[in-house]
XYZ file of C-alpha atoms in Angstrom:
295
model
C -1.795 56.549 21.708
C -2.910 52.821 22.395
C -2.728 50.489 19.766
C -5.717 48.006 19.002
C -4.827 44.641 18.730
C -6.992 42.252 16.813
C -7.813 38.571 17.604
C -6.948 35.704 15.429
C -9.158 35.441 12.224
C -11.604 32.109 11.853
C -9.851 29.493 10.177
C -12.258 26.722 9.521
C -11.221 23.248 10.262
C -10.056 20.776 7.731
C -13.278 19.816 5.713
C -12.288 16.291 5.699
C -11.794 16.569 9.889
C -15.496 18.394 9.765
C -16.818 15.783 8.253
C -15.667 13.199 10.410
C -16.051 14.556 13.307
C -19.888 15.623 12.133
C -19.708 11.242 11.180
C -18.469 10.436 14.928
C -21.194 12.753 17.282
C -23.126 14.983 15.348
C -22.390 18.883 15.271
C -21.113 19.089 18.443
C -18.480 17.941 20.855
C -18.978 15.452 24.065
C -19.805 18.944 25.821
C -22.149 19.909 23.534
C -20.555 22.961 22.149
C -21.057 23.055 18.219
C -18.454 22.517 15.984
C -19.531 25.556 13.927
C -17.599 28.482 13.973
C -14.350 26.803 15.866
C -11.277 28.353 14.515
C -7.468 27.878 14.011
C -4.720 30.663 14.365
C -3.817 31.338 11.029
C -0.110 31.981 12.054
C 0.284 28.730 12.652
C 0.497 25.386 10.250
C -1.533 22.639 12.077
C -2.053 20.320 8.743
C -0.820 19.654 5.624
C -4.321 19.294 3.940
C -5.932 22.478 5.352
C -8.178 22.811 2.604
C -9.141 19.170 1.762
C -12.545 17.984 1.289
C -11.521 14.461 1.888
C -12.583 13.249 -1.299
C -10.754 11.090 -3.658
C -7.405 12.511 -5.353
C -7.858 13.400 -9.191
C -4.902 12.075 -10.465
C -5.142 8.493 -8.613
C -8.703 8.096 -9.694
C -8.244 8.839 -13.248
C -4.975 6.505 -13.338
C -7.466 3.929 -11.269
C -9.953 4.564 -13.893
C -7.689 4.290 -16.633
C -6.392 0.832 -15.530
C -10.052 -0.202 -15.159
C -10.815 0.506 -18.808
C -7.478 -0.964 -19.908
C -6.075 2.219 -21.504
C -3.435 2.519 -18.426
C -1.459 -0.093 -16.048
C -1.060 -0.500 -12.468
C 2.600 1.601 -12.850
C 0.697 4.792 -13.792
C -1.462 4.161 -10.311
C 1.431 3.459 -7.991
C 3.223 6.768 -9.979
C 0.044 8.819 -8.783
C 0.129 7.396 -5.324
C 3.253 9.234 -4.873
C 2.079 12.506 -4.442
C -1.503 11.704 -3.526
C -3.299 12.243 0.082
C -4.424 9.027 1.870
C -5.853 8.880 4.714
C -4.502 6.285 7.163
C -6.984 4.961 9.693
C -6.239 4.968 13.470
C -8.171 3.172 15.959
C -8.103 3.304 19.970
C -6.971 0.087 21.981
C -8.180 -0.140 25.323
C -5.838 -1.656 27.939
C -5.670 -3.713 31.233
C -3.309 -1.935 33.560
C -2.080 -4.269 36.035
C -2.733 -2.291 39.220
C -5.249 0.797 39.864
C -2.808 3.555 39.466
C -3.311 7.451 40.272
C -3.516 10.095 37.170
C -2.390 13.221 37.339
C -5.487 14.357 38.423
C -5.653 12.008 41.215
C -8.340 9.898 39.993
C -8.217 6.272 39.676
C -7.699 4.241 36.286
C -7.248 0.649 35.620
C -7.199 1.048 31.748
C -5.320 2.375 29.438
C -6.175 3.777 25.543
C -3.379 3.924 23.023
C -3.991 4.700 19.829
C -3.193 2.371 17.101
C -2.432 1.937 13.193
C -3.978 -0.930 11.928
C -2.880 -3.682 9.828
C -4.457 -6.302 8.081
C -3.318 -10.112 7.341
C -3.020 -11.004 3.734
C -4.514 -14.457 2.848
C -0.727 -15.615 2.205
C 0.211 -14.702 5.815
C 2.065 -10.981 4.410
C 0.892 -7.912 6.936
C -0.699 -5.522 5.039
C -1.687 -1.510 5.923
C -4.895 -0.083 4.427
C -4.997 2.927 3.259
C -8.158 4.745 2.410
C -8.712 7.166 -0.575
C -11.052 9.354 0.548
C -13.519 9.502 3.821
C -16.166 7.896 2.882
C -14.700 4.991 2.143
C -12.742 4.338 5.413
C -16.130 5.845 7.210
C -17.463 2.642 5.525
C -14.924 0.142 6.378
C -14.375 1.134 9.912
C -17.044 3.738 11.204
C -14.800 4.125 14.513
C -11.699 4.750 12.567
C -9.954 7.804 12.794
C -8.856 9.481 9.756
C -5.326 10.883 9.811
C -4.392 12.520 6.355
C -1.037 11.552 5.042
C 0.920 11.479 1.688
C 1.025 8.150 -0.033
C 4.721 8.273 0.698
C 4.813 8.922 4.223
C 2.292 5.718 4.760
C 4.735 3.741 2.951
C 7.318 4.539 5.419
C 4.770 3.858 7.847
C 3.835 0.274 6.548
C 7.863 -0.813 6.094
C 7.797 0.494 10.112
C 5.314 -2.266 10.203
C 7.027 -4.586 8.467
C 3.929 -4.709 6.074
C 4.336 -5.915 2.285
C 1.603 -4.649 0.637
C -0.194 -1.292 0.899
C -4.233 -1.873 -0.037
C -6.139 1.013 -0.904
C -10.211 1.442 -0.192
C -10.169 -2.361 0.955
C -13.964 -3.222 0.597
C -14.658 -0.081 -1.832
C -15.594 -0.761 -5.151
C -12.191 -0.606 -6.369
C -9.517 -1.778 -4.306
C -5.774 -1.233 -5.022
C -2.696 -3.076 -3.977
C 0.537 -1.970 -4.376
C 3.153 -5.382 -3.896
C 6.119 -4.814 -1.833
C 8.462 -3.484 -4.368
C 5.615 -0.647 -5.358
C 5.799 -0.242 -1.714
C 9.142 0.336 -1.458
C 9.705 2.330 -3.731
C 6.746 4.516 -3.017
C 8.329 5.047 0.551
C 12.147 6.199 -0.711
C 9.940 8.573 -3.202
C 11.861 6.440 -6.309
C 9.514 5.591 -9.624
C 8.804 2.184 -9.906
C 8.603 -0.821 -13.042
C 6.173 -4.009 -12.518
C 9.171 -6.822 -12.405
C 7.383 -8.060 -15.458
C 8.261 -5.402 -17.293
C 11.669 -4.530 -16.086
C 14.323 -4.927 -18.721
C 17.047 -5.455 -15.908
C 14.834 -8.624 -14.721
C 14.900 -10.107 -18.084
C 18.803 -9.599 -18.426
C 19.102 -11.702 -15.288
C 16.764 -14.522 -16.595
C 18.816 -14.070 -20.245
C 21.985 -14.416 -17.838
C 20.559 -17.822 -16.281
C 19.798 -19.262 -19.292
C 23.046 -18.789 -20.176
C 25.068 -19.883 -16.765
C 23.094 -22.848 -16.752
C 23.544 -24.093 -20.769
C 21.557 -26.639 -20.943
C 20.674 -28.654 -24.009
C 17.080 -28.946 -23.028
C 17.126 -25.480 -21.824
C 15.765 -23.350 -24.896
C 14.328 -19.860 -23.474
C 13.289 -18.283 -20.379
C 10.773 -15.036 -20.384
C 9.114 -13.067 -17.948
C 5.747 -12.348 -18.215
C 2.641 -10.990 -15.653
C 1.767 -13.281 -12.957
C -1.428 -14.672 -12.490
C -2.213 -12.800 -9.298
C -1.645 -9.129 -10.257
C -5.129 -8.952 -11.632
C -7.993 -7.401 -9.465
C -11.778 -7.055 -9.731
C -14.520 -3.896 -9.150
C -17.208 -4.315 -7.188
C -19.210 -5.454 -10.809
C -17.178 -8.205 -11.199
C -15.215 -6.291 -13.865
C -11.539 -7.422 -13.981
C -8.288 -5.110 -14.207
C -4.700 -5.614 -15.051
C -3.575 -4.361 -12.444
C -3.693 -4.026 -8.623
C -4.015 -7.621 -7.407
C -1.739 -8.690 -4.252
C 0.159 -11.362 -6.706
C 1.876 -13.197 -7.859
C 3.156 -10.789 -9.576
C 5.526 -12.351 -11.630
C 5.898 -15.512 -14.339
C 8.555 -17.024 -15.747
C 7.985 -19.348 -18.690
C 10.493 -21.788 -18.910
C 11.185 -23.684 -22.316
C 12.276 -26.862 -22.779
C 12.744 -29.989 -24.934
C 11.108 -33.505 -24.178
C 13.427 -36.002 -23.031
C 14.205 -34.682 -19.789
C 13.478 -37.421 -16.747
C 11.770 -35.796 -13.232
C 15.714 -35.995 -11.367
C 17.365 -33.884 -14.115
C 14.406 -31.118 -14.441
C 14.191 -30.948 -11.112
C 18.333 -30.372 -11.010
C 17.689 -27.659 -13.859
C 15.202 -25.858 -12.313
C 17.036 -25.976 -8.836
C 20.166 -24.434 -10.740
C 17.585 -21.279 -12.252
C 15.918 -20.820 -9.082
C 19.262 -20.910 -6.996
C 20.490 -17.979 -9.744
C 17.295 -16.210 -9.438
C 17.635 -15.723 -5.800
C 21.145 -15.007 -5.622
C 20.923 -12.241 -7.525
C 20.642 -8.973 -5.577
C 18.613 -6.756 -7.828
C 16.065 -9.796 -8.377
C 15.477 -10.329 -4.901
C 14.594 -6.714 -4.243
C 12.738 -5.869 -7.861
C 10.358 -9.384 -7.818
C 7.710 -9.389 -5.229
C 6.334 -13.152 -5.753
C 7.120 -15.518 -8.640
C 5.733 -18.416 -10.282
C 6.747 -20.811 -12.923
C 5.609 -22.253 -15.901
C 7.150 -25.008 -17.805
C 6.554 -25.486 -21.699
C 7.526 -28.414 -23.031
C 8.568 -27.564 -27.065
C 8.409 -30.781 -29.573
């Protein structure tokens, strides 16, 4: 007796990928066949995020939230990012061929379209990939952007690729979110990470210094936030938290007496430790100094 076989079930597509694509031409393709009904084989795994809405992740935007009210810090955010969904935008680059050349289906082309992850320039010169919460917001940033869902992590890897040193989230949403180098990093090898500001390993290496260098004028050196890792809403409301840096200060105390030649000796002598030093180098992102003078 003949079996029946049955046809693949309907398998919606990715609500986030239905909404972009409904963003990008409407409810149906370039050939005018509708979106609507279009299905997947459901014995195979095309994406990760089959059933995402492309909406924000719950655990980021309470941490985000949390940081905004000043009942959380910019550690718990980067700790969420690290098993959140991003989406990564992805942009088409048209370009020159140098001669008409023949496609395999023997027509003509002199142009070429790659398609290309975009990076941003830092006002201090660092590269810098944005990353995009949810749809909307890159929809709103870039409306020709395509979306490609990815885990925090795996755009991490994807920005050190880049060489990129900071990782911006929802750059021109109402909250934006940077996570410095070090976040980066250690977002990418999947490892927890600790503001340098509040690492206890940086301030054995400054207690070392201040040690090596013994100097009479040389009375304490503590680590404290920078100035730069604060960040602003769209309201004008400010956070601890999130800001591209610097993201770390060291307050340097001394007694009066000292001419310009010899502080200028001293502090050559801390910074030369400072940078020497193999787990400061990798666990500060960007430093600045102050000096207090102690009577």
């Amino acid at each position: 007796m003949g079996g029946v076989t049955e046809g693949p079930a309907h398998r919606p597509l990715p609500g986030h990928i239905t909404a972009a694509l409904a963003a990008a031409g409407g409810s149906a393709d370039s050939a005018g066949q509708l979106w609507q009904g279009r299905s997947l084989n459901p014995m195979q795994t095309y994406h990760n995020f089959d059933d995402d809405d492309g909406g924000t992740d719950a655990g980021y935007a309470a941490a985000l939230a949390a940081l905004a009210a000043g009942t959380g810090d910019e550690a718990a955010v980067v700790q969420t990012l690290a098993t959140a969904r991003v989406f990564v935008p992805i942009v088409a680059e048209v370009a020159e061929v140098a001669q008409s050349q023949v496609g395999g289906n023997s027509l003509m082309s002199d142009k070429e379209s790659d398609m290309a992850l975009v990076t941003l320039t830092a006002p201090d010169g660092r590269r810098a990939l944005p990353v995009f919460s949810c749809t909307a917001n890159l929809a709103r940033w870039h409306p020709q952007a395509r979306p490609v869902a990815v885990y925090a992590s795996r755009a991490a890897l994807s920005a050190v690729a880049e060489d990129a040193q900071l990782l911006v989230v929802d750059p021109g949403a109402g909250q934006t979110f940077v996570a410095r180098r070090p976040g980066l990093w250690a977002l990418a090898r999947q490892e927890r990470w600790q503001p340098s500001y509040a690492d206890p390993q940086i301030a054995q290496v400054l207690a070392a210094s201040l040690a090596a260098v013994a100097h009479p004028a040389l009375l304490g050196i503590t680590a404290e936030p920078g100035s730069g890792i604060v960040s602003a809403d769209s309201t004008g409301r400010v956070c601890a938290g999130g800001g591209a840096g610097p993201e770390l200060r060291v307050d340097v105390a001394l007694a009066d007496g000292l001419d310009r030649g010899e502080l200028d000796a001293l502090m050559t002598d801390l910074q030369r430790l400072w940078s020497s030093d193999e787990y400061f180098a990798v666990a500060v992102d960007s430093l600045e100094v102050r000096l207090q003078a102690v009577r």
